Coordinates of C-alpha atoms and ligand atoms in Angstrom, one line a residue:
X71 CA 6.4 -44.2 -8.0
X72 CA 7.6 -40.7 -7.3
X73 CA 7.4 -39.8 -3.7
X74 CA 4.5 -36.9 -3.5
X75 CA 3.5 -37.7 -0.4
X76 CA 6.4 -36.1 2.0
X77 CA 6.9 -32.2 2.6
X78 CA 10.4 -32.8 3.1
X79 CA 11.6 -32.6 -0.3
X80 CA 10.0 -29.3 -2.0
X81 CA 10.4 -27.5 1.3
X82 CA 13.7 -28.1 1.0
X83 CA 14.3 -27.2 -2.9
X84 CA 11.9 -24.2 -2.0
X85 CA 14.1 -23.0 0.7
X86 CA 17.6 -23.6 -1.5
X87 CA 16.0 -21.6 -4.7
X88 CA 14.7 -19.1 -2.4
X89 CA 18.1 -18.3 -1.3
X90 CA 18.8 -17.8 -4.3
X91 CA 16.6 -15.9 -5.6
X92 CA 17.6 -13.3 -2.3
X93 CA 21.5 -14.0 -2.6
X94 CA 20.8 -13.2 -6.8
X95 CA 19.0 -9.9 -6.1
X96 CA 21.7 -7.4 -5.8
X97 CA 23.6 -7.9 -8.8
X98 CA 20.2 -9.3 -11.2
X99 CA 17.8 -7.3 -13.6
X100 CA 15.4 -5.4 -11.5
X101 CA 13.4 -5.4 -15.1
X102 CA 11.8 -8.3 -16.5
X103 CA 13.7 -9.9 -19.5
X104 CA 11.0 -12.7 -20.6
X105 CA 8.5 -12.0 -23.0
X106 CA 4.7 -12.2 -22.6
X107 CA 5.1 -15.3 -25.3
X108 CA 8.4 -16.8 -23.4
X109 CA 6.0 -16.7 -20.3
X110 CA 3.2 -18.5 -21.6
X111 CA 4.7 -20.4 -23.5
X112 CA 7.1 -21.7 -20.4
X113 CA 4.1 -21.5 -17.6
X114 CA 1.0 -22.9 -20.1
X115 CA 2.0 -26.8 -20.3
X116 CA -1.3 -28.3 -21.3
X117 CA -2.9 -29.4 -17.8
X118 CA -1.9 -33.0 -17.6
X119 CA -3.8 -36.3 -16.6
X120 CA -1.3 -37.3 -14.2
X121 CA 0.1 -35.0 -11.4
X122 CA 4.4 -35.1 -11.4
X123 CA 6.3 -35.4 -8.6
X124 CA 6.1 -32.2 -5.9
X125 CA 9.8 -31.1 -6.3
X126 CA 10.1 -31.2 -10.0
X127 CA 6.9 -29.1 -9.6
X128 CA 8.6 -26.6 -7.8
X129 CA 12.4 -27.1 -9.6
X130 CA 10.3 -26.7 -12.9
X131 CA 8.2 -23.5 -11.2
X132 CA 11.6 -21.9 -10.4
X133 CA 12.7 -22.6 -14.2
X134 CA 9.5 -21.3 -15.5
X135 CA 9.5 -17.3 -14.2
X136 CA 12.8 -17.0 -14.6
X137 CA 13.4 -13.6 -16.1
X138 CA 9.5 -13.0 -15.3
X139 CA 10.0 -12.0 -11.8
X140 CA 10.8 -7.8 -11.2
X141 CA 13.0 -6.9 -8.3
X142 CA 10.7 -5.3 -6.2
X143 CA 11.8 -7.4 -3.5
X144 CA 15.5 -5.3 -3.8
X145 CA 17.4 -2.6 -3.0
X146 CA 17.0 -0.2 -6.2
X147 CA 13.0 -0.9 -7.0
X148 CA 11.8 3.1 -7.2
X149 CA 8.6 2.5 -8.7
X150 CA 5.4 2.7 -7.1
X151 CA 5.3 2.3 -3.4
X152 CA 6.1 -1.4 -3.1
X153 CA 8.5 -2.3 0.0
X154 CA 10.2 -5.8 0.3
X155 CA 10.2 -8.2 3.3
X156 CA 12.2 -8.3 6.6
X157 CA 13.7 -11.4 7.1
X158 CA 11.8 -12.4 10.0
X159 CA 8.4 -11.1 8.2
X160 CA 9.5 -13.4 5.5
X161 CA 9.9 -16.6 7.2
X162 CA 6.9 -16.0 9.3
X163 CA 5.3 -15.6 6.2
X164 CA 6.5 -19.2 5.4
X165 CA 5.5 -20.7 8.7
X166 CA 1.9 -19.2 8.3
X167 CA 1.4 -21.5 5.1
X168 CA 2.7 -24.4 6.5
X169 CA 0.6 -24.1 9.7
X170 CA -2.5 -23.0 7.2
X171 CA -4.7 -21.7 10.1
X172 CA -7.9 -20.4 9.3
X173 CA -8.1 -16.9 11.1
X174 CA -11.6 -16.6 10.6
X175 CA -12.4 -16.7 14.1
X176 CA -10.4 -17.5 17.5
X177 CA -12.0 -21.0 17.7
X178 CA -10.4 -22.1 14.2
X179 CA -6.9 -20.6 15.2
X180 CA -6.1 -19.4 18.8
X181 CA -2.6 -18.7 18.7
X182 CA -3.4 -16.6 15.2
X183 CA -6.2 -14.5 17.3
X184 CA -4.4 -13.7 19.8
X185 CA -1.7 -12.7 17.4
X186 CA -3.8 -10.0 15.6
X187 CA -4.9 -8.9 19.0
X188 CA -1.6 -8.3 20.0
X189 CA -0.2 -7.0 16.5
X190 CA -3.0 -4.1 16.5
X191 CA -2.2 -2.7 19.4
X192 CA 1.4 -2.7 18.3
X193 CA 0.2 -1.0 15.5
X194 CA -2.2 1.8 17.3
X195 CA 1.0 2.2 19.3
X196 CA 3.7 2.7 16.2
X197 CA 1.4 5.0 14.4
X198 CA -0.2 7.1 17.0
X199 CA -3.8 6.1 17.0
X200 CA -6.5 5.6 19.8
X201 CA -5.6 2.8 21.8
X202 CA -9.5 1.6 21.7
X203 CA -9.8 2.1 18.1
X204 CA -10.9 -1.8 16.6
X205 CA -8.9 -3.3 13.6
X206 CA -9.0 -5.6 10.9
X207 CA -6.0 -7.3 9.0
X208 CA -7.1 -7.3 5.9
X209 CA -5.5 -7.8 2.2
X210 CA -3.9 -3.9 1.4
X211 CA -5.5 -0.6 1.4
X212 CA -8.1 -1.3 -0.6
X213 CA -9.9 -3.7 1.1
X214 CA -9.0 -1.3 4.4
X215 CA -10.9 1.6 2.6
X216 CA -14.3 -1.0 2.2
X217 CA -14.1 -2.1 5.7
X218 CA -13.8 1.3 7.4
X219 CA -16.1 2.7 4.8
X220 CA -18.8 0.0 5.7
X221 CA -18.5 1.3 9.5
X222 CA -18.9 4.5 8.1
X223 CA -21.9 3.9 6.1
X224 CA -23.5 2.0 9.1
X225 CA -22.8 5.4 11.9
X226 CA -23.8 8.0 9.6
X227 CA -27.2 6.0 8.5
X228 CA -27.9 4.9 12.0
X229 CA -27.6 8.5 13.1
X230 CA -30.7 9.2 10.8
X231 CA -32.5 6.1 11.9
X232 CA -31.4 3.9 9.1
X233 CA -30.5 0.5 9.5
X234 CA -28.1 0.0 6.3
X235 CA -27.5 -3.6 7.1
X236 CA -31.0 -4.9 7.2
X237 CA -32.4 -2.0 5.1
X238 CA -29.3 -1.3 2.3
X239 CA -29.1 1.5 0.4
X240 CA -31.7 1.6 -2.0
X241 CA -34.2 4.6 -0.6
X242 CA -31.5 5.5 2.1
X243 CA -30.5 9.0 2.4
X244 CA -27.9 9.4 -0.4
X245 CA -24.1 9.7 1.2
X246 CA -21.9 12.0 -0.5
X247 CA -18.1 11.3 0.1
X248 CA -15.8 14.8 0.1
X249 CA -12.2 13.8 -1.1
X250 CA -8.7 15.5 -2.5
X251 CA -8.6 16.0 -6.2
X252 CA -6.1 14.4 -6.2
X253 CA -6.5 10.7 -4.6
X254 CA -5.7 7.3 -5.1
X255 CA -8.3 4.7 -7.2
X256 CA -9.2 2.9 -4.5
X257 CA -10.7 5.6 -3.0
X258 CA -13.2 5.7 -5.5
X259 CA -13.7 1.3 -6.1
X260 CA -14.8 1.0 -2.2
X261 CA -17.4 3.9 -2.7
X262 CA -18.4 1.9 -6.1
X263 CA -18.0 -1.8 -4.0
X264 CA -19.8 0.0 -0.9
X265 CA -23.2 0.7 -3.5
X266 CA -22.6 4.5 -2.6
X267 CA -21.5 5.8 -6.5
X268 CA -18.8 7.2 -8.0
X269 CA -20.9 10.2 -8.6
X270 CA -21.4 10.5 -4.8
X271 CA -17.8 11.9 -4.6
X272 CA -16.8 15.4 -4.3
X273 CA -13.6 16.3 -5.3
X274 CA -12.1 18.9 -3.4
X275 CA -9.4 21.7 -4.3
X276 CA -5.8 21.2 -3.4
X277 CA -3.1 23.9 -2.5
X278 CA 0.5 24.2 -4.1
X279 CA 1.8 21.7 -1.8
X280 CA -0.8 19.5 -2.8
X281 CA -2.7 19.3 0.6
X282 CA -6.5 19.5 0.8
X283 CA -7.6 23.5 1.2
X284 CA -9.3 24.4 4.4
X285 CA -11.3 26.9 2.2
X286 CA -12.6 24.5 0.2
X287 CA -14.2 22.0 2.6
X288 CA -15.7 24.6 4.5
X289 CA -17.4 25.7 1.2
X290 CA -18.2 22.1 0.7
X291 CA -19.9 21.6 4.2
X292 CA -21.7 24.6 3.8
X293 CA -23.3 23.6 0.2
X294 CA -25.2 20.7 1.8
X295 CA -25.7 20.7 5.9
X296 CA -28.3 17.7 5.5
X297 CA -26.6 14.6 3.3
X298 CA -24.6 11.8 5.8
X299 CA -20.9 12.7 4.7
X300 CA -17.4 11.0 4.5
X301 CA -14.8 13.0 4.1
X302 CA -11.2 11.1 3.1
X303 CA -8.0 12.7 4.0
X304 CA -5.0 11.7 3.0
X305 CA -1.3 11.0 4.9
X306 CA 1.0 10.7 2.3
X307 CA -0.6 12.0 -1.2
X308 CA 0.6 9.4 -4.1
X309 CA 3.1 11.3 -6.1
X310 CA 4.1 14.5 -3.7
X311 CA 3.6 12.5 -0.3
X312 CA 1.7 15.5 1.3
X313 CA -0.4 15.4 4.1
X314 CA -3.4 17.0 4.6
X315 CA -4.0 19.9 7.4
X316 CA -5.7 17.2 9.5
X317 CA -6.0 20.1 13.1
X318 CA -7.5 22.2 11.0
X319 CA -9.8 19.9 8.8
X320 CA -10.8 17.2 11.0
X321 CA -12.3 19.3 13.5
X322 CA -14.0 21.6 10.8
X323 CA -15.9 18.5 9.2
X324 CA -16.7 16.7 13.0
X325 CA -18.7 20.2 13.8
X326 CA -20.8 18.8 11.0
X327 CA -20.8 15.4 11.7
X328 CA -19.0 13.8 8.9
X329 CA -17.1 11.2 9.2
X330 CA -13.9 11.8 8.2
X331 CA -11.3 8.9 7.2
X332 CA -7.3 9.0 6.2
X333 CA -5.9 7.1 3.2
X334 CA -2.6 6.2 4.4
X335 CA -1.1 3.6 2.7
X336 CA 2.5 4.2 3.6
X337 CA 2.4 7.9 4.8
X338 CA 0.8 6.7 7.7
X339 CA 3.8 5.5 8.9
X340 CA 5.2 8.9 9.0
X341 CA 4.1 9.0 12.5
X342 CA 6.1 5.8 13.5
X343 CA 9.3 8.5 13.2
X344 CA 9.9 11.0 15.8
X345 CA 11.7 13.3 12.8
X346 CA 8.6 12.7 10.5
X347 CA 5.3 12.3 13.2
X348 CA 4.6 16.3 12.9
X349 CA 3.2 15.8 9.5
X350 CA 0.5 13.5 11.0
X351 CA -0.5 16.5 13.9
X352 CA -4.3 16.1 14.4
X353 CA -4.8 13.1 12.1
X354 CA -5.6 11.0 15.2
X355 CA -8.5 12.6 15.8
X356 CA -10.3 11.2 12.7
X357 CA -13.0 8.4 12.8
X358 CA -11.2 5.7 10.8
X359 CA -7.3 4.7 9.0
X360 CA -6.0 2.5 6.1
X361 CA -2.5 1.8 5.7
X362 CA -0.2 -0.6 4.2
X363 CA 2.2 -3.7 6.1
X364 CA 3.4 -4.7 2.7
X365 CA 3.9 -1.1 1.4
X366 CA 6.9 0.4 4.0
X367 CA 6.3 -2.1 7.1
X368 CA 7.9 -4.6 4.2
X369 CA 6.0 -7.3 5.5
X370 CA 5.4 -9.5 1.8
X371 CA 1.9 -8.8 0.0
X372 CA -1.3 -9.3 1.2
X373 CA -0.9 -6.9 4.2
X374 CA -3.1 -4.2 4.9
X375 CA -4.6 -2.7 7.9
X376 CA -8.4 -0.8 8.5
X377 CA -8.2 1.3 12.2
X378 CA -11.9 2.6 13.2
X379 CA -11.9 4.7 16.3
X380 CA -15.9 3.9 17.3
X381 CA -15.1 0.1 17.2
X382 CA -18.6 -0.3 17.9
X383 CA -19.9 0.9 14.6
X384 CA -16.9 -1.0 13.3
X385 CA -18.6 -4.3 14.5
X386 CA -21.8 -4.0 13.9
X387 CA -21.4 -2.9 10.4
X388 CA -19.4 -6.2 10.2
X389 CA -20.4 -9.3 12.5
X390 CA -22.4 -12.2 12.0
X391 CA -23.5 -15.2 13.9
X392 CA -23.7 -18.7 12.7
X393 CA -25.0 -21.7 14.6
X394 CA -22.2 -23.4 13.3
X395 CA -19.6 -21.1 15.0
X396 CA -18.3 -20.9 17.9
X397 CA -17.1 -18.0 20.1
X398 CA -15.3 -18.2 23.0
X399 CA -15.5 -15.6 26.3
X400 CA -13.8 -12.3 25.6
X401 CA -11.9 -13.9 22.5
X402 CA -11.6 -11.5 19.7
X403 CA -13.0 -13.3 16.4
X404 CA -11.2 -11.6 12.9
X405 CA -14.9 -12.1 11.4
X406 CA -16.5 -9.7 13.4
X407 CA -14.6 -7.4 11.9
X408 CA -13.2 -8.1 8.5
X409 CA -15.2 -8.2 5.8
X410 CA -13.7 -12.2 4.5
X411 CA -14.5 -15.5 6.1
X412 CA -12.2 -18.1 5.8
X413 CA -8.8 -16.0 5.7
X414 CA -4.6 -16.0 6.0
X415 CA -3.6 -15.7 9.3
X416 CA -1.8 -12.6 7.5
X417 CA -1.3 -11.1 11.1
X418 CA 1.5 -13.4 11.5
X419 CA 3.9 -11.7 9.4
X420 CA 2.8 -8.5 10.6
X421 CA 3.6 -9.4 14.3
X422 CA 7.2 -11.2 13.0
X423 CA 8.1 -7.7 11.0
X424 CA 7.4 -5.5 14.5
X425 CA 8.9 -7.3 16.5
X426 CA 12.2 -7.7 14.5
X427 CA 12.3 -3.9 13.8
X428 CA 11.4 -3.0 17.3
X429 CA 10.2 1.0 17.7
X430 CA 13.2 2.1 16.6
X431 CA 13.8 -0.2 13.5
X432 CA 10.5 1.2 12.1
X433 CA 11.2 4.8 12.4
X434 CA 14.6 4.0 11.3
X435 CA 13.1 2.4 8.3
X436 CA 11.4 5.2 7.6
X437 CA 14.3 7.9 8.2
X438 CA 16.1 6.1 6.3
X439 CA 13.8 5.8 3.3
X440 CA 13.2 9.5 3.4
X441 CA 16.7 9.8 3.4
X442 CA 17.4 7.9 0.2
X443 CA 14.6 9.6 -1.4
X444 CA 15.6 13.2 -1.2
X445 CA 19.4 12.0 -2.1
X446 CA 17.7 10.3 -5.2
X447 CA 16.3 13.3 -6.5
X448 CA 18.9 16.1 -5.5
X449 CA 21.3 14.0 -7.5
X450 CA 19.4 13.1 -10.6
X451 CA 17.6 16.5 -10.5
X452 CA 21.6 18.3 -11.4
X453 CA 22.2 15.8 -13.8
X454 CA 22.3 17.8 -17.2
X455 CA 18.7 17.4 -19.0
X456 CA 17.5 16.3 -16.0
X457 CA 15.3 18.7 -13.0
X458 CA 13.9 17.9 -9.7
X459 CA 9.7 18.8 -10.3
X460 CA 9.3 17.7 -6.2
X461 CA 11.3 17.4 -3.2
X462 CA 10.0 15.0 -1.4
X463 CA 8.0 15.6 1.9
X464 CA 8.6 11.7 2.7
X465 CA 9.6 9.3 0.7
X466 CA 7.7 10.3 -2.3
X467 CA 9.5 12.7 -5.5
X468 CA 9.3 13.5 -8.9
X469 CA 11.7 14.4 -11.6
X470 CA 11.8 14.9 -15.7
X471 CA 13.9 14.7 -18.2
X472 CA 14.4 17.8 -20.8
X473 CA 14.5 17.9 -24.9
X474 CA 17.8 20.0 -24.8
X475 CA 17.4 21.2 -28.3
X476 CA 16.7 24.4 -29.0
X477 CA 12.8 24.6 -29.8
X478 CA 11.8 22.0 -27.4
X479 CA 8.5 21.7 -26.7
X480 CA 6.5 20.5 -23.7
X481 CA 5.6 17.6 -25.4
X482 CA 9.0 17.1 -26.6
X483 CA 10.0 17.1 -23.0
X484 CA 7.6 14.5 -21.7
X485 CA 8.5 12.1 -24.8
X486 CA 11.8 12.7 -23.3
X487 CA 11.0 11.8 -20.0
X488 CA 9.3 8.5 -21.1
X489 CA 12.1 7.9 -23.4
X490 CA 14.4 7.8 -20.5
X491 CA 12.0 5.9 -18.1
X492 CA 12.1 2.9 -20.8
X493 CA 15.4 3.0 -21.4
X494 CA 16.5 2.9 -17.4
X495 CA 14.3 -0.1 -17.5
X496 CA 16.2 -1.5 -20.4
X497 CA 19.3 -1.6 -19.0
X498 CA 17.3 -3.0 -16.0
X499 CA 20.1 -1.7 -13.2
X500 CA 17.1 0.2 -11.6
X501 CA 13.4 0.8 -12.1
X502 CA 11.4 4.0 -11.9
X503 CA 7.6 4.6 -12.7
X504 CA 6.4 7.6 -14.9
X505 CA 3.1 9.5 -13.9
X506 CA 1.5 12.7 -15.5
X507 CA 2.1 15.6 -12.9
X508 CA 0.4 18.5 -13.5
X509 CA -0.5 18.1 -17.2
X510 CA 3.6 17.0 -17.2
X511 CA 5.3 13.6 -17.9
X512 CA 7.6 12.7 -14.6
X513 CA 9.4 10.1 -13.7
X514 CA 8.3 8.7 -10.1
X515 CA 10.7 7.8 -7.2
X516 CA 9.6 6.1 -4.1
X517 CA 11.9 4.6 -1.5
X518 CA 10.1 2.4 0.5
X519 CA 12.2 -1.1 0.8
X520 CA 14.5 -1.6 4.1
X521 CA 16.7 -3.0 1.6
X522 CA 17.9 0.0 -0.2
X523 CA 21.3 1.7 0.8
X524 CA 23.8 4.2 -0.2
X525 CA 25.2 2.1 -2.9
X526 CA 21.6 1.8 -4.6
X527 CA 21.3 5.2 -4.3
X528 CA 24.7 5.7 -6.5
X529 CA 23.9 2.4 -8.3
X530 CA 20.2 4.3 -9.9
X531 CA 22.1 7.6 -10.3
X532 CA 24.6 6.1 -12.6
X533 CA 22.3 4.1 -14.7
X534 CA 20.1 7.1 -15.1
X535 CA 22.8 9.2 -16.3
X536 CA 24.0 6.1 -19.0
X537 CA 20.3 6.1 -20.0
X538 CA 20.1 10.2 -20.7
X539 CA 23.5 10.2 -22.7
X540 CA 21.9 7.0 -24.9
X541 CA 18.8 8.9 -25.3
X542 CA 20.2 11.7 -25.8
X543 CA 22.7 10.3 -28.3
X544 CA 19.6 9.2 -30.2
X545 CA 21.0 6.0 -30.0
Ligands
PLP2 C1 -1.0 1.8 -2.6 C2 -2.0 2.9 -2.2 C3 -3.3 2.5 -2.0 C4 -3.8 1.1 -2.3 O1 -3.2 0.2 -1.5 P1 -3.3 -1.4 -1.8 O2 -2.5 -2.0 -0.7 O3 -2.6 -1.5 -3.1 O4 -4.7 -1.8 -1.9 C5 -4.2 3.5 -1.6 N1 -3.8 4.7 -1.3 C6 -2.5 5.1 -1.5 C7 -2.1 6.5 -1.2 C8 -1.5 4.2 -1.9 O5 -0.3 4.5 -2.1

């Protein structure tokens, strides 16, 4: 009889192939090398009768992705905006499943409360919001967008004697929701999740540095003076990392009313960095703030945060009261303010990753990141075929890769570019993104993992410049 009852055992195998997995990650693919079919065929054993003993479980788990997993969690991961884990983020990360609290309110999990208390006003503090501003932990930015969306919804509607919670939104004055051309999807799912409509949004004009034009939201806010409006800045715009001219355009759409909230997913945490907080001038005057702690706090996925600055809008959009709970004094319950129920006490991680770093570590992180990202594309943009298409602003740049014979088309230079882009992956010593800039194929870079040094830097250079002369070979 296999012994399936004690911890002991797969904690222990967990914690030797996790080690690892980390020790492995410098020198392994950051690509995948399974297939689809290898994967399925490995993970999809027919779902057995009998359960098997708890460490071959986990020995046989470990087996099973092998060559499935992509090295986001290391140094020379440039795609997307991912981040890795701090140490101490990590293993708090651990001890949060083994304690399995529910965070849903303070009565379920006291010490996990009081930790999210504590871990958002480290937060408001890092990244330069109102102190009394409420908070919610929730799963990334997208579920941040919903919940300080659904504050949103509740002030503007209350404003014209509309209770949205009771009432919802079916003969409600229709919201329309002013946002950059240019924007990230989830922007667009919380107004579809929220029952306000994609076709409630407004897509503004951006300038040549890819921030929202002052010009244009006046002209906005002067087309309709009577609809309840959102307007969503960003910090940090997904493939140029601009910022919006929050001192000019937050105060513009609060003459109006509107409530205006910043999409800040990582550049947010521009303003944990004396070098970087400029870029972030006026954005604390806005109503509410998503960002990221999985994205460039590298605190391991799911780690996202919602800010609202009139925390009472922010709870009544959101509480509820059961006879079966229980609330205790001044206690802050998560419920009241996120929108899940039974919930990871994610905040752990969070609190573990801050106070590792320390001020300092965080806007180090940052610099640092910034750092790597410019050096990433001054040197690939001199390679020959390749050019720099964006400097980056933070951590955020774009580059492509030029057709060199004579004739070349456009097009011939953005099959180029994605030519390159597979073949880096290929080769699997680094891994980029590709995204259309501009009616242009680019390849992404995005530095955003405490990990990454010098060496990467060098490392991604190197490969990119073996993956041009292959392509270019034809080979
Ligand atoms: C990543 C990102 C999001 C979405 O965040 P998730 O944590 O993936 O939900 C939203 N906006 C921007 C600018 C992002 O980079």
């Amino acid at each position: 009889m296999p012994d399936t009852q004690s911890p002991r055992e797969p904690l222990a195998r967990a914690m030797t192939h996790a080690l690892a997995y980390l020790d492995k990650l410098d020198t392994a693919s950051v690509s995948a090398t399974a297939t689809l079919d290898q994967l399925r065929s490995r993970l999809g054993r027919p779902l057995a009768e009998d359960g098997v003993d708890a460490s071959r479980v986990i020995d046989d788990l470990v087996a099973d992705v092998d060559g499935g997993l992509i090295g986001s969690a290391g140094g020379r991961f440039f795609a997307w905006v991912i981040g890795g884990s701090v140490p101490a983020a990590l293993a708090a990360d651990w001890l949060t499943s083994t304690w399995d609290q529910n965070a849903g309110i303070y009565a379920c999990s006291p010490a996990a409360g009081v930790i999210e208390e504590v871990c958002g006003a480290y937060l408001k503090s890092l990244l330069g919001l109102p102190p009394n501003a409420s908070f919610a932990f929730v799963t990334g930015t997208q579920m941040a967008h919903v919940t300080a969306l659904t504050a949103a919804r509740h002030a503007l509607l209350e404003r014209r004697g509309w209770d949205v919670e009771q009432r919802g939104l079916a003969r409600a004055p229709a919201i329309r929701v002013l946002c950059g051309a240019e924007r990230h999807g989830t922007v667009d799912r919380a107004v579809r999740l929220l029952g306000i409509g994609s076709d409630s949004l407004v897509p503004l004009a951006l300038d040549d540095a890819n921030r929202m034009r002052v010009d244009a939201l006046r002209a906005a806010l002067d087309a309709d003076r009577e609809s309840p409006t959102i307007l969503v800045l960003q910090a940090g715009e997904l493939n140029t990392g601009a910022f919006d001219p929050f001192a000019e355009l937050i105060p513009l759409a609060h003459e109006r009313g509107t409530w205006v909230h910043v999409d800040g997913a990582f550049g947010l945490w521009a303003a944990a960095s004396p070098g970087y907080k400029h870029l972030m001038d006026g954005a604390a005057g806005a109503d509410s703030w998503s960002t990221d702690g999985h994205k460039w706090l590298n605190v391991p996925y799911d780690s996202g945060y919602a800010f609202v600055a009139d925390a009472r809008a922010h709870f009544a959009s959101m509480t509820h009261r059961s006879s079966y709970m229980m609330h205790e004094g001044d206690a802050r319950d998560q419920v009241d303010y996120n929108p899940e129920w039974s919930r990871r006490a994610r905040g752990i991680a969070s609190y573990a990753a801050i106070r590792q770093l320390g001020r300092r570590g965080v806007a180090d992180l940052v610099d640092r990141c910034c750092f790597h990202a410019r050096a990433l594309v001054k040197c690939i943009g001199i390679l020959r075929g390749a050019e720099a298409v964006w400097e980056p602003v933070i951590n955020q740049g774009l580059v492509r890769f030029r057709d060199e014979r004579p004739g070349a088309s456009d097009a011939d230079h953005d099959r180029r570019t994605d030519r390159v882009i597979e073949q880096i992956l290929t080769d699997g010593e680094a891994f980029f993104g590709g995204v259309t800039f501009r009616g242009r194929r680019c390849m992404r870079i995005s530095v955003s993992n405490w990990q990454t040094t010098h060496a990467d830097v060098e490392h991604a250079v190197a490969a990119i410049e073996r993956a041009l002369a292959t392509v270019s070979a034809g080979r």
